[in-house]
mmCIF file of C-alpha atoms in Angstrom:
data_model
loop_
_atom_site.group_PDB
_atom_site.id
_atom_site.type_symbol
_atom_site.label_atom_id
_atom_site.label_comp_id
_atom_site.label_asym_id
_atom_site.label_seq_id
_atom_site.Cartn_x
_atom_site.Cartn_y
_atom_site.Cartn_z
ATOM 1 C CA MET H 1 -35.264 -115.952 11.777
ATOM 2 C CA GLU H 2 -38.105 -117.647 9.930
ATOM 3 C CA LEU H 3 -38.314 -118.019 6.169
ATOM 4 C CA LYS H 4 -41.771 -117.582 4.657
ATOM 5 C CA ALA H 5 -43.004 -118.910 1.324
ATOM 6 C CA THR H 6 -43.840 -116.450 -1.406
ATOM 7 C CA GLY H 7 -45.212 -116.748 -4.909
ATOM 8 C CA GLN H 8 -47.509 -119.420 -6.290
ATOM 9 C CA SER H 9 -48.863 -122.240 -4.196
ATOM 10 C CA ALA H 10 -49.215 -125.894 -5.110
ATOM 11 C CA GLY H 11 -52.330 -126.851 -6.985
ATOM 12 C CA HIS H 12 -52.535 -123.645 -9.015
ATOM 13 C CA ASP H 13 -52.009 -124.207 -12.724
ATOM 14 C CA HIS H 14 -51.356 -121.736 -15.496
ATOM 15 C CA VAL H 15 -51.740 -122.649 -19.177
ATOM 16 C CA THR H 16 -49.380 -120.909 -21.617
ATOM 17 C CA GLN H 17 -50.018 -120.011 -25.243
ATOM 18 C CA GLN H 18 -47.442 -122.596 -26.314
ATOM 19 C CA GLY H 19 -49.670 -125.447 -25.121
ATOM 20 C CA ARG H 20 -47.805 -125.950 -21.873
ATOM 21 C CA ARG H 21 -49.178 -125.915 -18.386
ATOM 22 C CA VAL H 22 -47.220 -124.645 -15.406
ATOM 23 C CA ARG H 23 -48.221 -126.802 -12.439
ATOM 24 C CA TYR H 24 -46.929 -125.674 -9.067
ATOM 25 C CA LEU H 25 -45.685 -128.428 -6.781
ATOM 26 C CA ASP H 26 -46.299 -129.017 -3.123
ATOM 27 C CA ARG H 27 -43.334 -129.388 -0.766
ATOM 28 C CA ASP H 28 -43.344 -133.204 -0.723
ATOM 29 C CA GLU H 29 -43.436 -133.592 -4.510
ATOM 30 C CA ALA H 30 -40.740 -130.946 -4.966
ATOM 31 C CA LEU H 31 -38.382 -132.698 -2.526
ATOM 32 C CA ARG H 32 -39.160 -136.077 -4.108
ATOM 33 C CA LEU H 33 -38.164 -134.709 -7.548
ATOM 34 C CA LEU H 34 -35.025 -133.131 -6.099
ATOM 35 C CA ALA H 35 -34.001 -136.573 -4.831
ATOM 36 C CA THR H 36 -34.125 -137.971 -8.398
ATOM 37 C CA VAL H 37 -31.130 -135.917 -9.578
ATOM 38 C CA SER H 38 -27.613 -135.645 -8.182
ATOM 39 C CA MET H 39 -26.580 -132.158 -9.225
ATOM 40 C CA GLY H 40 -27.912 -128.621 -8.866
ATOM 41 C CA ARG H 41 -26.832 -125.052 -8.146
ATOM 42 C CA LEU H 42 -25.999 -123.535 -4.760
ATOM 43 C CA VAL H 43 -26.786 -119.803 -4.548
ATOM 44 C CA PHE H 44 -25.101 -117.814 -1.782
ATOM 45 C CA THR H 45 -23.410 -114.500 -1.027
ATOM 46 C CA GLU H 46 -19.681 -114.159 -1.626
ATOM 47 C CA ARG H 47 -17.962 -110.839 -0.922
ATOM 48 C CA ALA H 48 -21.374 -109.133 -0.743
ATOM 49 C CA LEU H 49 -22.339 -110.361 -4.231
ATOM 50 C CA PRO H 50 -24.585 -113.217 -5.387
ATOM 51 C CA ALA H 51 -22.666 -116.357 -6.328
ATOM 52 C CA VAL H 52 -23.823 -119.587 -7.960
ATOM 53 C CA ARG H 53 -21.883 -122.871 -7.943
ATOM 54 C CA PRO H 54 -22.827 -126.217 -9.470
ATOM 55 C CA VAL H 55 -22.624 -128.905 -6.775
ATOM 56 C CA THR H 56 -23.647 -132.505 -6.194
ATOM 57 C CA HIS H 57 -26.269 -133.265 -3.559
ATOM 58 C CA LEU H 58 -28.126 -135.878 -1.538
ATOM 59 C CA VAL H 59 -31.601 -135.463 -0.085
ATOM 60 C CA VAL H 60 -31.568 -136.701 3.525
ATOM 61 C CA GLY H 61 -35.067 -136.523 4.989
ATOM 62 C CA GLU H 62 -36.085 -132.966 4.086
ATOM 63 C CA ASP H 63 -32.520 -131.652 4.201
ATOM 64 C CA ILE H 64 -30.240 -131.222 1.205
ATOM 65 C CA VAL H 65 -26.582 -132.111 1.725
ATOM 66 C CA VAL H 66 -24.195 -130.684 -0.872
ATOM 67 C CA ARG H 67 -20.523 -131.340 -1.509
ATOM 68 C CA LEU H 68 -18.291 -128.309 -1.821
ATOM 69 C CA ASP H 69 -15.490 -128.448 -4.366
ATOM 70 C CA ASP H 70 -14.285 -124.900 -3.874
ATOM 71 C CA ARG H 71 -12.622 -123.567 -0.725
ATOM 72 C CA SER H 72 -13.923 -120.029 -1.290
ATOM 73 C CA THR H 73 -17.473 -121.386 -1.240
ATOM 74 C CA LEU H 74 -16.840 -123.061 2.109
ATOM 75 C CA THR H 75 -15.353 -119.862 3.536
ATOM 76 C CA SER H 76 -18.477 -117.913 2.522
ATOM 77 C CA LEU H 77 -20.727 -120.422 4.289
ATOM 78 C CA VAL H 78 -18.900 -120.713 7.620
ATOM 79 C CA THR H 79 -20.749 -119.121 10.539
ATOM 80 C CA ASP H 80 -20.053 -118.756 14.226
ATOM 81 C CA PRO H 81 -21.238 -121.668 16.393
ATOM 82 C CA GLY H 82 -24.720 -121.064 17.773
ATOM 83 C CA THR H 83 -25.814 -118.824 14.904
ATOM 84 C CA PRO H 84 -28.753 -119.814 12.680
ATOM 85 C CA GLY H 85 -26.530 -120.479 9.669
ATOM 86 C CA VAL H 86 -26.226 -118.671 6.362
ATOM 87 C CA VAL H 87 -29.281 -118.214 4.122
ATOM 88 C CA VAL H 88 -28.770 -119.936 0.768
ATOM 89 C CA ALA H 89 -30.880 -121.141 -2.123
ATOM 90 C CA TYR H 90 -30.502 -124.437 -3.941
ATOM 91 C CA GLU H 91 -31.938 -125.089 -7.405
ATOM 92 C CA ALA H 92 -32.104 -128.207 -9.532
ATOM 93 C CA ASP H 93 -34.110 -128.982 -12.629
ATOM 94 C CA VAL H 94 -34.683 -131.333 -15.507
ATOM 95 C CA ILE H 95 -36.013 -129.393 -18.503
ATOM 96 C CA ASP H 96 -35.850 -130.744 -22.047
ATOM 97 C CA PRO H 97 -34.011 -128.227 -24.275
ATOM 98 C CA GLU H 98 -36.273 -128.917 -27.275
ATOM 99 C CA SER H 99 -39.771 -129.184 -25.788
ATOM 100 C CA HIS H 100 -39.084 -127.010 -22.729
ATOM 101 C CA LEU H 101 -41.017 -129.553 -20.653
ATOM 102 C CA GLY H 102 -39.768 -130.703 -17.265
ATOM 103 C CA TRP H 103 -39.511 -129.414 -13.729
ATOM 104 C CA SER H 104 -37.595 -127.021 -11.489
ATOM 105 C CA VAL H 105 -37.278 -126.883 -7.694
ATOM 106 C CA VAL H 106 -35.824 -124.076 -5.564
ATOM 107 C CA VAL H 107 -35.150 -124.555 -1.860
ATOM 108 C CA THR H 108 -34.315 -121.609 0.397
ATOM 109 C CA GLY H 109 -33.004 -122.234 3.881
ATOM 110 C CA PHE H 110 -30.131 -122.086 6.305
ATOM 111 C CA ALA H 111 -26.816 -123.793 5.470
ATOM 112 C CA TYR H 112 -24.586 -125.417 8.072
ATOM 113 C CA VAL H 113 -21.158 -126.918 7.493
ATOM 114 C CA VAL H 114 -21.334 -130.655 8.224
ATOM 115 C CA ALA H 115 -19.062 -131.270 11.197
ATOM 116 C CA GLY H 116 -18.643 -133.408 14.284
ATOM 117 C CA ALA H 117 -20.905 -136.454 14.530
ATOM 118 C CA GLU H 118 -22.422 -135.783 11.092
ATOM 119 C CA GLU H 119 -19.037 -136.328 9.439
ATOM 120 C CA GLY H 120 -19.406 -139.994 10.360
ATOM 121 C CA HIS H 121 -22.230 -140.301 7.825
ATOM 122 C CA GLY H 122 -19.623 -139.908 5.072
ATOM 123 C CA TYR H 123 -21.633 -137.399 3.057
ATOM 124 C CA ALA H 124 -18.570 -135.951 1.323
ATOM 125 C CA GLU H 125 -17.499 -139.455 0.254
ATOM 126 C CA ARG H 126 -21.010 -140.394 -0.980
ATOM 127 C CA LEU H 127 -21.236 -137.256 -3.120
ATOM 128 C CA ARG H 128 -19.091 -137.507 -6.238
ATOM 129 C CA PRO H 129 -17.125 -134.354 -7.062
ATOM 130 C CA TRP H 130 -18.249 -132.901 -10.378
ATOM 131 C CA ALA H 131 -14.966 -131.180 -11.264
ATOM 132 C CA GLY H 132 -11.511 -130.432 -9.982
ATOM 133 C CA GLU H 133 -10.196 -131.074 -6.538
ATOM 134 C CA SER H 134 -12.507 -131.619 -3.629
ATOM 135 C CA THR H 135 -12.388 -130.133 -0.155
ATOM 136 C CA ASN H 136 -14.199 -133.216 1.163
ATOM 137 C CA SER H 137 -16.508 -130.747 2.888
ATOM 138 C CA ALA H 138 -20.262 -130.885 2.929
ATOM 139 C CA VAL H 139 -23.015 -128.425 3.820
ATOM 140 C CA ARG H 140 -26.489 -129.303 5.096
ATOM 141 C CA ILE H 141 -29.336 -127.046 3.958
ATOM 142 C CA ARG H 142 -32.405 -126.998 6.207
ATOM 143 C CA PRO H 143 -35.246 -125.885 3.910
ATOM 144 C CA GLY H 144 -37.501 -123.097 5.091
ATOM 145 C CA VAL H 145 -39.148 -122.488 1.720
ATOM 146 C CA VAL H 146 -39.567 -125.096 -1.024
ATOM 147 C CA ASN H 147 -40.975 -123.945 -4.383
ATOM 148 C CA GLY H 148 -41.249 -125.943 -7.553
ATOM 149 C CA PHE H 149 -43.151 -126.330 -10.773
ATOM 150 C CA ARG H 150 -43.644 -128.715 -13.677
ATOM 151 C CA LEU H 151 -43.929 -127.601 -17.281
ATOM 152 C CA GLU H 152 -46.368 -130.079 -18.851
ATOM 153 C CA ALA H 153 -47.814 -130.416 -22.344
ATOM 154 C CA VAL H 154 -51.538 -129.876 -22.720
ATOM 155 C CA SER H 155 -53.809 -130.380 -25.687
ATOM 156 C CA PRO H 156 -54.764 -127.251 -27.681
ATOM 157 C CA GLU H 157 -58.351 -127.702 -26.480
ATOM 158 C CA ALA H 158 -57.191 -127.195 -22.897
ATOM 159 C CA VAL H 159 -55.947 -123.690 -23.720
ATOM 160 C CA PRO H 160 -58.783 -121.197 -23.152
ATOM 161 C CA ARG H 161 -59.959 -119.522 -26.371
ATOM 162 C CA SER H 162 -59.013 -116.094 -24.990
ATOM 163 C CA GLU H 163 -55.397 -117.272 -24.645
ATOM 164 C CA ARG H 164 -55.136 -118.903 -28.104
ATOM 165 C CA GLU H 165 -55.057 -115.681 -30.075
#
């Protein structure tokens, strides 16, 4: 199964009436920003419903490795050996609550429980648990689609006249 990108592409900007510009990020910049924070949200299916869990992460190459602190999350992500993994999304952002400026990145891809030789990398130990007890389990997300944007301030002159009124 192949995941295809949808939505806006990098390099396309949109200026809002509030004097902000939405600048869409390319894959490399989005992954670089994701590597600057240690926590985000894992989105997956649990009992046929969408579920979201805050988790800590590392960016390893283009992959995102997350620590699971909840056994039910791990159970939802386990697949049979040889299968392509479970489709998940991962989101992280830094957006100022006052100015609403910042960035957001969403990665969609296949998740695999870290096992075997990968356990030797000590991902679970390198990722601090954010709350409660830890399962010491980690999941590797192989991104198929990487989308992101920056919300940037622009001068009032940069807002087209037709959008100012």
